[in-house]
Short mmCIF file of C-alpha atoms in Angstrom, two decimals:
data_model
loop_
_atom_site.label_atom_id
_atom_site.label_comp_id
_atom_site.label_asym_id
_atom_site.label_seq_id
_atom_site.Cartn_x
_atom_site.Cartn_y
_atom_site.Cartn_z
CA MET A 679 -5.49 -25.83 95.16
CA GLY A 680 -9.06 -25.60 94.22
CA ASP A 681 -12.39 -24.45 96.02
CA PRO A 682 -13.79 -26.83 98.38
CA ASN A 683 -16.94 -25.25 98.16
CA ALA A 684 -17.25 -24.22 94.36
CA THR A 685 -18.96 -26.79 91.91
CA THR A 686 -19.14 -26.98 88.31
CA GLN A 687 -22.66 -28.01 87.04
CA VAL A 688 -22.58 -30.77 84.38
CA ILE A 689 -25.23 -32.25 82.14
CA ASP A 690 -25.79 -34.19 79.27
CA PRO A 691 -24.93 -32.02 76.11
CA ALA A 692 -27.89 -33.77 74.34
CA ARG A 693 -30.34 -32.31 76.91
CA ALA A 694 -28.71 -28.80 76.74
CA ALA A 695 -31.62 -27.43 74.77
CA SER A 696 -34.00 -28.24 77.61
CA LEU A 697 -31.78 -25.84 79.58
CA GLY A 698 -31.36 -23.26 77.30
CA GLY A 699 -27.89 -23.90 76.44
CA ALA A 700 -26.14 -24.69 73.21
CA SER A 701 -23.51 -27.64 72.81
CA GLY A 702 -22.01 -26.06 69.65
CA THR A 703 -21.61 -23.17 67.44
CA GLN A 704 -24.99 -23.87 66.05
CA ALA A 705 -28.01 -22.22 67.76
CA VAL A 706 -30.52 -24.45 68.95
CA PRO A 707 -34.21 -23.90 68.66
CA THR A 708 -36.33 -23.78 72.00
CA PRO A 709 -39.27 -25.43 72.68
CA SER A 710 -41.36 -22.35 71.10
CA GLY A 711 -39.44 -22.78 67.75
CA VAL A 712 -37.51 -19.56 68.42
CA LEU A 713 -33.94 -19.28 68.13
CA PRO A 714 -31.76 -17.92 70.85
CA ASN A 715 -29.35 -15.22 70.46
CA ALA A 716 -26.07 -16.43 68.54
CA GLN A 717 -23.32 -17.64 71.20
CA PRO A 718 -19.82 -17.19 70.89
CA SER A 719 -17.97 -20.34 69.51
CA PRO A 720 -16.89 -22.74 72.22
CA LYS A 721 -13.31 -21.33 72.23
CA LYS A 722 -14.54 -18.03 72.75
CA THR A 723 -17.01 -19.18 75.27
CA MET A 724 -14.16 -21.17 77.09
CA ALA A 725 -12.11 -17.97 77.17
CA LEU A 726 -14.60 -16.11 78.87
CA VAL A 727 -15.61 -18.63 81.15
CA LEU A 728 -11.85 -18.91 82.18
CA ILE A 729 -11.39 -15.08 82.59
CA ALA A 730 -14.36 -15.20 84.72
CA ALA A 731 -13.06 -18.29 86.78
CA LEU A 732 -9.98 -16.11 87.83
CA GLY A 733 -12.06 -13.71 89.45
CA MET A 734 -14.52 -16.00 91.09
CA TYR A 735 -12.07 -18.33 92.51
CA ILE A 736 -9.80 -15.34 93.80
CA MET A 737 -12.89 -14.40 95.50
CA SER A 738 -14.11 -17.88 96.68
CA LEU A 739 -10.76 -18.80 97.73
CA THR A 740 -9.62 -15.40 99.51
CA LEU A 741 -12.66 -14.63 101.67
CA GLY A 742 -11.94 -17.52 104.30
CA THR A 743 -8.16 -16.64 104.53
CA ALA A 744 -9.02 -12.82 104.87
CA LEU A 745 -11.72 -13.80 107.51
CA SER A 746 -8.97 -15.81 109.37
CA LEU A 747 -6.48 -12.74 109.15
CA ARG A 748 -9.17 -10.35 110.10
CA LEU A 749 -10.18 -12.33 113.46
CA ALA A 750 -6.58 -12.84 114.36
CA VAL A 751 -6.25 -9.39 114.61
CA VAL A 752 -9.61 -8.23 116.23
CA ASP A 753 -10.41 -11.42 118.44
CA PRO A 754 -6.73 -13.24 118.89
CA THR A 755 -7.66 -15.24 121.73
CA GLY A 756 -11.20 -16.35 120.24
CA LYS A 757 -10.33 -16.71 117.01
CA GLU A 758 -10.96 -20.21 116.42
CA THR A 759 -14.36 -20.38 117.87
CA SER A 760 -15.33 -17.05 116.30
CA TYR A 761 -14.17 -18.48 113.04
CA GLY A 762 -15.93 -21.79 113.41
CA MET A 763 -19.22 -19.85 114.39
CA ALA A 764 -19.03 -17.59 111.06
CA VAL A 765 -18.37 -20.55 108.98
CA SER A 766 -20.74 -22.97 110.44
CA ILE A 767 -23.61 -20.56 110.30
CA SER A 768 -23.00 -19.65 106.79
CA ALA A 769 -22.64 -23.25 105.58
CA LEU A 770 -26.12 -24.04 107.40
CA LEU A 771 -27.64 -21.25 105.30
CA LEU A 772 -26.06 -22.62 102.14
CA ILE A 773 -27.79 -25.92 102.52
CA VAL A 774 -30.92 -23.81 101.84
CA THR A 775 -29.70 -21.01 99.62
CA ILE A 776 -27.58 -23.24 97.03
CA PRO A 777 -30.42 -25.56 95.94
CA LEU A 778 -33.00 -22.83 95.99
CA THR A 779 -30.98 -20.33 93.93
CA GLY A 780 -30.14 -23.21 91.58
CA ALA A 781 -33.79 -24.00 91.34
CA LEU A 782 -34.82 -20.28 90.98
CA SER A 783 -32.17 -19.74 88.31
CA ASP A 784 -33.75 -22.73 86.33
CA ARG A 785 -36.86 -21.11 86.47
CA THR A 786 -36.03 -17.50 85.80
CA ALA A 787 -37.81 -15.85 82.82
CA SER A 788 -35.89 -12.69 82.32
CA ARG A 789 -35.02 -10.85 79.04
CA PHE A 790 -31.35 -11.01 80.42
CA GLY A 791 -31.47 -14.82 80.49
CA ARG A 792 -31.85 -17.20 83.37
CA ARG A 793 -28.23 -16.97 85.06
CA ARG A 794 -26.79 -13.35 84.60
CA PRO A 795 -29.47 -11.79 87.14
CA TRP A 796 -28.26 -14.04 89.65
CA ILE A 797 -24.72 -13.63 89.12
CA ILE A 798 -24.89 -9.85 89.43
CA GLY A 799 -27.49 -10.14 92.34
CA GLY A 800 -25.00 -12.36 94.31
CA LEU A 801 -21.78 -10.28 93.52
CA VAL A 802 -23.03 -6.76 94.44
CA PRO A 803 -24.21 -7.41 97.95
CA ALA A 804 -21.22 -9.74 98.65
CA LEU A 805 -19.12 -6.49 98.01
CA LEU A 806 -21.16 -4.48 100.54
CA ALA A 807 -20.85 -7.04 103.05
CA ALA A 808 -17.01 -7.59 102.42
CA ALA A 809 -16.94 -3.67 103.17
CA VAL A 810 -18.27 -4.06 106.66
CA ILE A 811 -16.01 -6.83 107.70
CA GLY A 812 -13.00 -4.46 106.76
CA THR A 813 -14.33 -1.33 108.29
CA VAL A 814 -16.16 -2.53 111.49
CA PRO A 815 -13.58 -4.03 114.66
CA SER A 816 -16.55 -5.82 115.98
CA THR A 817 -16.57 -9.73 116.31
CA PRO A 818 -20.25 -10.13 116.04
CA VAL A 819 -20.60 -7.66 113.24
CA ILE A 820 -17.81 -9.53 111.30
CA ILE A 821 -19.61 -12.86 111.63
CA ALA A 822 -22.54 -11.54 110.35
CA ALA A 823 -21.37 -9.72 107.61
CA TYR A 824 -19.38 -12.88 106.54
CA ILE A 825 -22.30 -14.89 106.37
CA VAL A 826 -23.93 -12.30 103.92
CA ALA A 827 -20.79 -12.11 102.01
CA LEU A 828 -20.15 -15.80 101.50
CA VAL A 829 -23.86 -16.84 100.89
CA CYS A 830 -24.19 -14.09 98.27
CA ALA A 831 -20.75 -14.83 96.81
CA GLN A 832 -21.38 -18.57 96.65
CA ALA A 833 -25.03 -17.97 94.86
CA ALA A 834 -23.03 -16.13 92.07
CA PHE A 835 -20.28 -18.72 91.84
CA ASN A 836 -22.84 -21.68 91.57
CA THR A 837 -25.06 -19.91 89.13
CA TYR A 838 -21.97 -18.87 86.94
CA SER A 839 -20.85 -22.29 86.86
CA VAL A 840 -23.91 -23.54 85.03
CA ILE A 841 -22.65 -21.55 81.83
CA PRO A 842 -19.68 -23.46 80.81
CA ILE A 843 -21.64 -26.71 80.99
CA GLU A 844 -24.84 -25.34 79.15
CA ALA A 845 -22.46 -23.75 76.37
CA LEU A 846 -19.83 -26.44 75.65
CA PRO A 847 -20.37 -30.32 74.34
CA ASP A 848 -19.49 -33.18 76.45
CA ASN A 849 -15.97 -34.15 74.92
CA ARG A 850 -14.79 -30.74 76.24
CA ARG A 851 -15.93 -30.80 79.60
CA GLY A 852 -13.22 -32.88 81.43
CA ARG A 853 -10.65 -30.19 79.91
CA VAL A 854 -13.04 -27.28 80.65
CA MET A 855 -13.17 -28.51 84.31
CA GLY A 856 -9.53 -29.08 84.55
CA ALA A 857 -8.74 -25.69 82.96
CA MET A 858 -11.01 -24.00 85.60
CA GLY A 859 -9.26 -25.98 88.18
CA MET A 860 -6.06 -24.83 87.02
CA PHE A 861 -7.08 -21.10 87.20
CA GLY A 862 -8.53 -22.19 90.56
CA ALA A 863 -4.93 -23.03 91.42
CA LEU A 864 -3.53 -19.99 90.30
CA ALA A 865 -6.29 -17.75 91.96
CA MET A 866 -5.71 -19.48 95.30
CA SER A 867 -2.00 -18.48 95.20
CA ALA A 868 -2.82 -14.84 94.03
CA GLY A 869 -5.58 -14.52 96.75
CA SER A 870 -3.30 -15.72 99.62
CA TYR A 871 -0.60 -13.37 98.40
CA LEU A 872 -3.31 -10.66 98.12
CA ALA A 873 -4.48 -11.10 101.66
CA ALA A 874 -1.16 -11.45 103.02
CA TRP A 875 -0.34 -8.13 101.42
CA LEU A 876 -3.36 -6.41 102.26
CA VAL A 877 -3.43 -7.66 105.94
CA ASP A 878 -2.43 -4.05 107.22
CA ALA A 879 -5.43 -2.57 105.17
CA PRO A 880 -8.38 -4.70 106.20
CA LEU A 881 -10.95 -2.63 104.06
CA PHE A 882 -8.82 -3.57 100.98
CA MET A 883 -8.06 -7.01 101.86
CA MET A 884 -11.88 -8.01 102.00
CA CYS A 885 -13.18 -5.88 99.10
CA VAL A 886 -10.68 -6.43 96.59
CA PRO A 887 -11.03 -10.23 95.90
CA VAL A 888 -14.98 -9.34 95.55
CA LEU A 889 -14.07 -6.48 92.89
CA LEU A 890 -11.86 -8.80 90.95
CA ALA A 891 -14.64 -11.20 90.84
CA ILE A 892 -17.05 -8.36 89.29
CA VAL A 893 -14.26 -7.31 86.69
CA CYS A 894 -13.44 -10.48 85.51
CA THR A 895 -17.00 -11.43 85.24
CA ILE A 896 -18.20 -8.35 83.13
CA PRO A 897 -16.93 -9.80 79.77
CA LEU A 898 -18.61 -13.15 80.36
CA LEU A 899 -21.90 -11.06 81.31
CA VAL A 900 -21.89 -8.82 78.23
CA LEU A 901 -20.52 -11.15 75.70
CA TYR A 902 -22.27 -14.53 76.18
CA LYS A 903 -26.23 -14.21 75.71
CA ASP A 904 -27.86 -16.68 78.30
CA PRO A 905 -30.52 -17.49 75.96
CA ALA A 906 -33.96 -15.94 77.47
CA LYS A 907 -36.94 -18.28 78.31
CA THR A 908 -40.50 -17.94 78.46
CA ARG A 909 -42.51 -18.92 81.57
CA ALA A 910 -44.19 -21.53 79.54
CA GLU A 911 -40.75 -23.18 78.78
CA LEU A 912 -39.54 -23.32 82.51
CA PRO A 913 -40.53 -25.63 85.11
CA PRO A 914 -43.40 -24.47 87.09
CA LEU A 915 -42.26 -22.94 90.57
CA ASP A 916 -43.73 -25.26 93.38
CA LEU A 917 -41.79 -24.44 96.62
CA LYS A 918 -43.44 -27.28 98.70
CA GLY A 919 -42.71 -29.58 95.71
CA LEU A 920 -39.30 -28.09 95.50
CA ALA A 921 -38.31 -28.29 98.92
CA LYS A 922 -39.74 -32.16 98.86
CA SER A 923 -37.36 -32.49 95.53
CA PHE A 924 -34.23 -31.62 97.52
CA LEU A 925 -34.38 -34.75 99.27
CA LEU A 926 -33.38 -37.38 96.69
CA ASN A 927 -34.33 -40.97 97.36
CA PRO A 928 -31.21 -42.81 97.57
CA ARG A 929 -32.78 -45.92 96.96
CA LYS A 930 -34.17 -44.62 93.51
CA HIS A 931 -31.00 -42.93 92.44
CA PRO A 932 -28.24 -45.05 94.22
CA ASN A 933 -25.39 -44.01 92.05
CA PHE A 934 -25.96 -40.16 92.73
CA ALA A 935 -26.31 -41.25 96.37
CA TRP A 936 -23.09 -42.85 96.64
CA ALA A 937 -21.31 -40.01 94.40
CA TRP A 938 -22.61 -37.67 97.00
CA VAL A 939 -21.42 -39.56 100.24
CA SER A 940 -17.90 -39.74 98.54
CA ARG A 941 -17.82 -36.03 98.07
CA PHE A 942 -19.13 -35.40 101.17
CA LEU A 943 -16.44 -37.34 103.01
CA ALA A 944 -13.60 -35.72 100.80
CA GLY A 945 -15.18 -32.49 101.68
CA ILE A 946 -14.66 -33.00 105.28
CA ALA A 947 -10.72 -33.51 104.65
CA MET A 948 -10.81 -30.35 102.42
CA THR A 949 -12.49 -28.18 105.15
CA ALA A 950 -10.36 -29.65 108.00
CA LEU A 951 -7.22 -28.67 106.36
CA PHE A 952 -8.11 -25.16 104.53
CA ALA A 953 -10.28 -24.00 107.64
CA TYR A 954 -7.25 -24.50 110.08
CA PHE A 955 -4.12 -24.50 108.23
CA ILE A 956 -3.60 -20.68 108.95
CA PHE A 957 -4.24 -21.35 112.59
CA PHE A 958 -1.72 -24.33 112.63
CA LEU A 959 0.93 -22.11 111.28
CA MET A 960 0.40 -19.68 114.05
CA ASP A 961 -0.21 -22.04 117.17
CA GLY A 962 1.25 -25.32 115.83
CA LEU A 963 4.41 -23.81 113.84
CA HIS A 964 4.61 -20.40 116.06
CA MET A 965 4.33 -17.83 113.27
CA PRO A 966 3.45 -14.43 113.59
CA ILE A 967 0.27 -13.25 111.98
CA ALA A 968 2.07 -11.79 108.74
CA GLU A 969 4.56 -14.41 108.65
CA ALA A 970 1.74 -16.92 108.55
CA GLY A 971 -0.14 -14.89 105.84
CA LYS A 972 2.91 -14.91 103.86
CA SER A 973 3.62 -18.42 104.46
CA ALA A 974 0.25 -19.51 102.99
CA GLY A 975 1.15 -17.61 99.81
CA THR A 976 4.25 -19.42 99.53
CA LEU A 977 2.43 -22.59 99.75
CA THR A 978 -0.21 -21.98 97.22
CA LEU A 979 2.50 -20.63 94.89
CA ILE A 980 4.65 -23.77 95.30
CA SER A 981 1.74 -26.20 94.95
CA ALA A 982 0.02 -24.36 92.11
CA PRO A 983 2.25 -25.95 89.22
CA VAL A 984 1.42 -29.44 90.75
CA SER A 985 -2.20 -28.45 90.84
CA ILE A 986 -2.36 -27.05 87.44
CA LEU A 987 -0.62 -30.47 85.98
CA PHE A 988 -3.33 -32.69 87.94
CA PHE A 989 -6.10 -30.57 87.16
CA THR A 990 -5.17 -30.45 83.43
CA ALA A 991 -3.96 -33.88 83.12
CA SER A 992 -6.31 -35.86 85.00
CA GLY A 993 -9.21 -34.21 83.09
CA TRP A 994 -7.76 -34.93 79.87
CA LEU A 995 -6.64 -38.53 80.66
CA SER A 996 -10.08 -39.13 82.24
CA ASP A 997 -11.59 -38.00 79.07
CA LYS A 998 -9.16 -40.03 76.64
CA ILE A 999 -9.63 -43.40 78.41
CA GLY A 1000 -13.36 -43.02 79.43
CA ARG A 1001 -12.70 -43.89 82.97
CA ARG A 1002 -13.75 -41.70 86.20
CA LYS A 1003 -13.80 -43.90 89.07
CA PRO A 1004 -10.12 -44.90 89.33
CA PHE A 1005 -8.90 -41.36 89.27
CA VAL A 1006 -11.48 -40.30 92.05
CA ILE A 1007 -10.33 -43.21 94.34
CA ALA A 1008 -6.68 -42.35 93.77
CA ALA A 1009 -7.41 -38.76 94.51
CA ALA A 1010 -9.29 -39.58 97.96
CA LEU A 1011 -6.46 -41.81 98.90
CA LEU A 1012 -3.59 -38.98 98.01
CA MET A 1013 -5.64 -36.49 100.19
CA ALA A 1014 -5.76 -38.94 102.98
CA THR A 1015 -2.29 -39.42 103.04
CA ALA A 1016 -1.35 -35.94 102.79
CA LEU A 1017 -3.37 -35.33 106.04
CA VAL A 1018 -1.37 -37.96 107.78
CA ILE A 1019 1.84 -36.04 106.79
CA GLY A 1020 0.29 -32.96 107.94
CA ALA A 1021 -0.73 -34.18 111.18
CA THR A 1022 2.59 -35.27 112.03
CA ALA A 1023 4.56 -31.96 110.64
CA SER A 1024 6.95 -30.32 113.32
CA SER A 1025 8.33 -27.87 110.62
CA PHE A 1026 7.16 -25.87 107.66
CA ALA A 1027 9.06 -27.83 105.10
CA GLN A 1028 7.20 -30.95 106.44
CA PHE A 1029 3.72 -29.04 106.24
CA MET A 1030 4.84 -28.08 102.79
CA VAL A 1031 5.08 -31.70 101.71
CA ALA A 1032 1.73 -32.39 102.98
CA TRP A 1033 0.30 -29.59 101.40
CA ILE A 1034 1.82 -30.55 97.68
CA VAL A 1035 0.50 -33.95 98.07
CA PHE A 1036 -2.93 -32.93 99.04
CA ALA A 1037 -2.77 -30.37 96.01
CA MET A 1038 -2.16 -33.56 93.63
CA GLY A 1039 -5.22 -35.16 95.30
CA GLN A 1040 -7.46 -32.56 95.41
CA ALA A 1041 -7.15 -31.30 91.96
CA MET A 1042 -7.50 -34.88 90.49
CA TYR A 1043 -10.56 -35.19 92.82
CA LEU A 1044 -12.49 -31.76 91.78
CA THR A 1045 -11.95 -32.41 88.20
CA VAL A 1046 -12.96 -35.95 87.68
CA ASP A 1047 -15.48 -36.27 90.16
CA LEU A 1048 -17.58 -33.58 88.52
CA ALA A 1049 -17.22 -35.80 85.19
CA LEU A 1050 -18.49 -38.74 87.21
CA CYS A 1051 -21.37 -36.86 88.61
CA ALA A 1052 -22.55 -36.02 85.06
CA ALA A 1053 -23.38 -39.73 84.42
CA VAL A 1054 -25.60 -40.26 87.39
CA LEU A 1055 -27.74 -36.94 87.32
CA PRO A 1056 -31.21 -37.62 88.39
CA ASP A 1057 -33.37 -35.28 86.20
CA ALA A 1058 -32.04 -33.00 83.23
CA ARG A 1059 -35.01 -30.85 83.95
CA ASP A 1060 -33.63 -29.75 87.38
CA THR A 1061 -30.02 -29.67 86.60
CA GLY A 1062 -29.32 -26.57 88.54
CA LYS A 1063 -31.25 -27.97 91.70
CA ASP A 1064 -29.65 -31.44 91.40
CA MET A 1065 -26.07 -30.10 90.88
CA ALA A 1066 -26.67 -27.71 93.94
CA VAL A 1067 -27.74 -30.70 96.11
CA PHE A 1068 -24.50 -32.40 95.00
CA SER A 1069 -22.51 -29.41 96.08
CA LEU A 1070 -24.15 -29.52 99.42
CA ALA A 1071 -21.53 -32.29 99.62
CA LEU A 1072 -18.96 -29.76 100.13
CA SER A 1073 -20.96 -27.30 102.19
CA ILE A 1074 -22.19 -29.56 104.95
CA PRO A 1075 -18.69 -30.32 106.24
CA ASN A 1076 -18.30 -26.55 106.82
CA ILE A 1077 -20.89 -26.74 109.04
CA ILE A 1078 -19.71 -30.00 110.88
CA VAL A 1079 -15.78 -29.52 111.03
CA PRO A 1080 -16.20 -26.09 112.59
CA ALA A 1081 -18.53 -26.95 115.08
CA ALA A 1082 -16.32 -30.10 116.01
CA ALA A 1083 -13.19 -28.73 115.76
CA PRO A 1084 -12.88 -26.40 118.71
CA ALA A 1085 -13.42 -29.55 121.04
CA ILE A 1086 -11.00 -31.93 119.13
CA LEU A 1087 -8.52 -29.15 119.11
CA ALA A 1088 -8.48 -28.85 122.86
CA ILE A 1089 -8.01 -32.47 123.40
CA GLY A 1090 -4.66 -32.89 125.50
CA THR A 1091 -2.81 -29.63 125.88
CA GLY A 1092 -4.72 -28.01 123.19
CA ASP A 1093 -3.97 -27.03 119.51
CA ASN A 1094 -4.45 -30.73 118.73
CA TYR A 1095 -4.45 -30.38 114.90
CA GLY A 1096 -2.86 -33.68 114.69
CA PHE A 1097 -5.95 -35.79 115.80
CA LEU A 1098 -8.32 -33.25 113.73
CA TRP A 1099 -6.37 -34.23 110.55
CA PHE A 1100 -5.95 -38.07 111.33
CA ALA A 1101 -9.68 -38.14 112.00
CA ALA A 1102 -10.46 -36.39 108.59
CA ALA A 1103 -7.81 -38.57 106.68
CA ALA A 1104 -9.79 -41.87 107.91
CA LEU A 1105 -13.05 -40.25 106.61
CA CYS A 1106 -11.46 -39.30 103.15
CA ALA A 1107 -9.89 -42.96 102.78
CA LEU A 1108 -13.49 -44.41 103.53
CA GLY A 1109 -14.87 -42.09 100.85
CA SER A 1110 -12.62 -43.54 98.39
CA LEU A 1111 -14.41 -46.91 99.07
CA THR A 1112 -17.82 -45.58 98.52
CA VAL A 1113 -17.09 -44.92 94.95
CA THR A 1114 -16.93 -48.68 94.08
CA PHE A 1115 -20.52 -49.17 94.61
CA ILE A 1116 -21.41 -46.41 91.74
CA LYS A 1117 -22.62 -48.75 89.13
CA GLY A 1118 -23.02 -48.22 85.28
CA VAL A 1119 -19.82 -45.91 85.35
CA ARG A 1120 -16.35 -46.82 84.74
#
């Protein structure tokens, strides 16, 4: 399954020049009339993007799993509360840092381009913070270090995700997103096994995923020449105005608002499953820590082919027939169904069915929902910021769900994962209805 926090930024290719990107193999003049550095062909760019995607997704999809396993060892009795605190605080900070870094990367005037400095500047501190998590057996320190690691890693991931959209034409976007999702599915399986394999070596368990992101991103950073912009060609940096611009008027941009609400409700479903499935394996199905880690790897390995199929096929089919909304609605309903199955599971085999059904829905949702958003962006001049605002629909649930989950799980005899997932299923189904209010998009 893909990353609930990761997003791909989508724009109209006709506006790529205003963002410094090329939509084909031919260089596009900048407003100053100077040609940017020649770019690799779309096929080569796609290859570079996918190599980087593998490492980026392994990092993004493994850090949370690794944190769960680390806290289960360091703080076995309070792991749910400690985990919830780490995730909630980091998600709260992401509300500010994701849009801010997106807007700042749009406005970066550097000889190295706009995106490259932010990718490097995110990955390096993320690696240092991961090393702290893996070496210091203190829950407060682990929570603080995880907050730094996740915020920095997410800044790098979100900045990287602009590149394939700036460099590739519209008629390839659905396929590119599907391919990135496919790599995300493979990365989640690899990351789960990696975390389980390294559970007895916490330093490596925390650091190797970030190191893989760095190594896999190097070819893209070296070969893709992010066109440099002069300050005159970039939007002015007005922090007060920028802060106000983060609050998009739903009346002025109703389609974007409905798309945001739909993704927010789906994000609650994704967070409810991904944040607590390992603890469910331990507490609900009574697995030891090591076995739970290996079972997580088994789940992702089994669901990877399903995710790959749905990531690839849904993106291609959506491009082919020119329709987005039916795919998004069906995907949300699949995820809601999976949560109901998981809520009633009493064995690993039953939970595996829920996981696979969720993989089908999530793969379809994350692929086509982004293509749907491409048609409703408010302002091409602030694509990085606007798509960062859209990505908050998946970040805010990481505040709400962990904050509410301990009280929900304590209902009755405790460990009430069923009630948590039933509630998330209802909200996800509601999200499928909000898609129908989007106008002008099929």
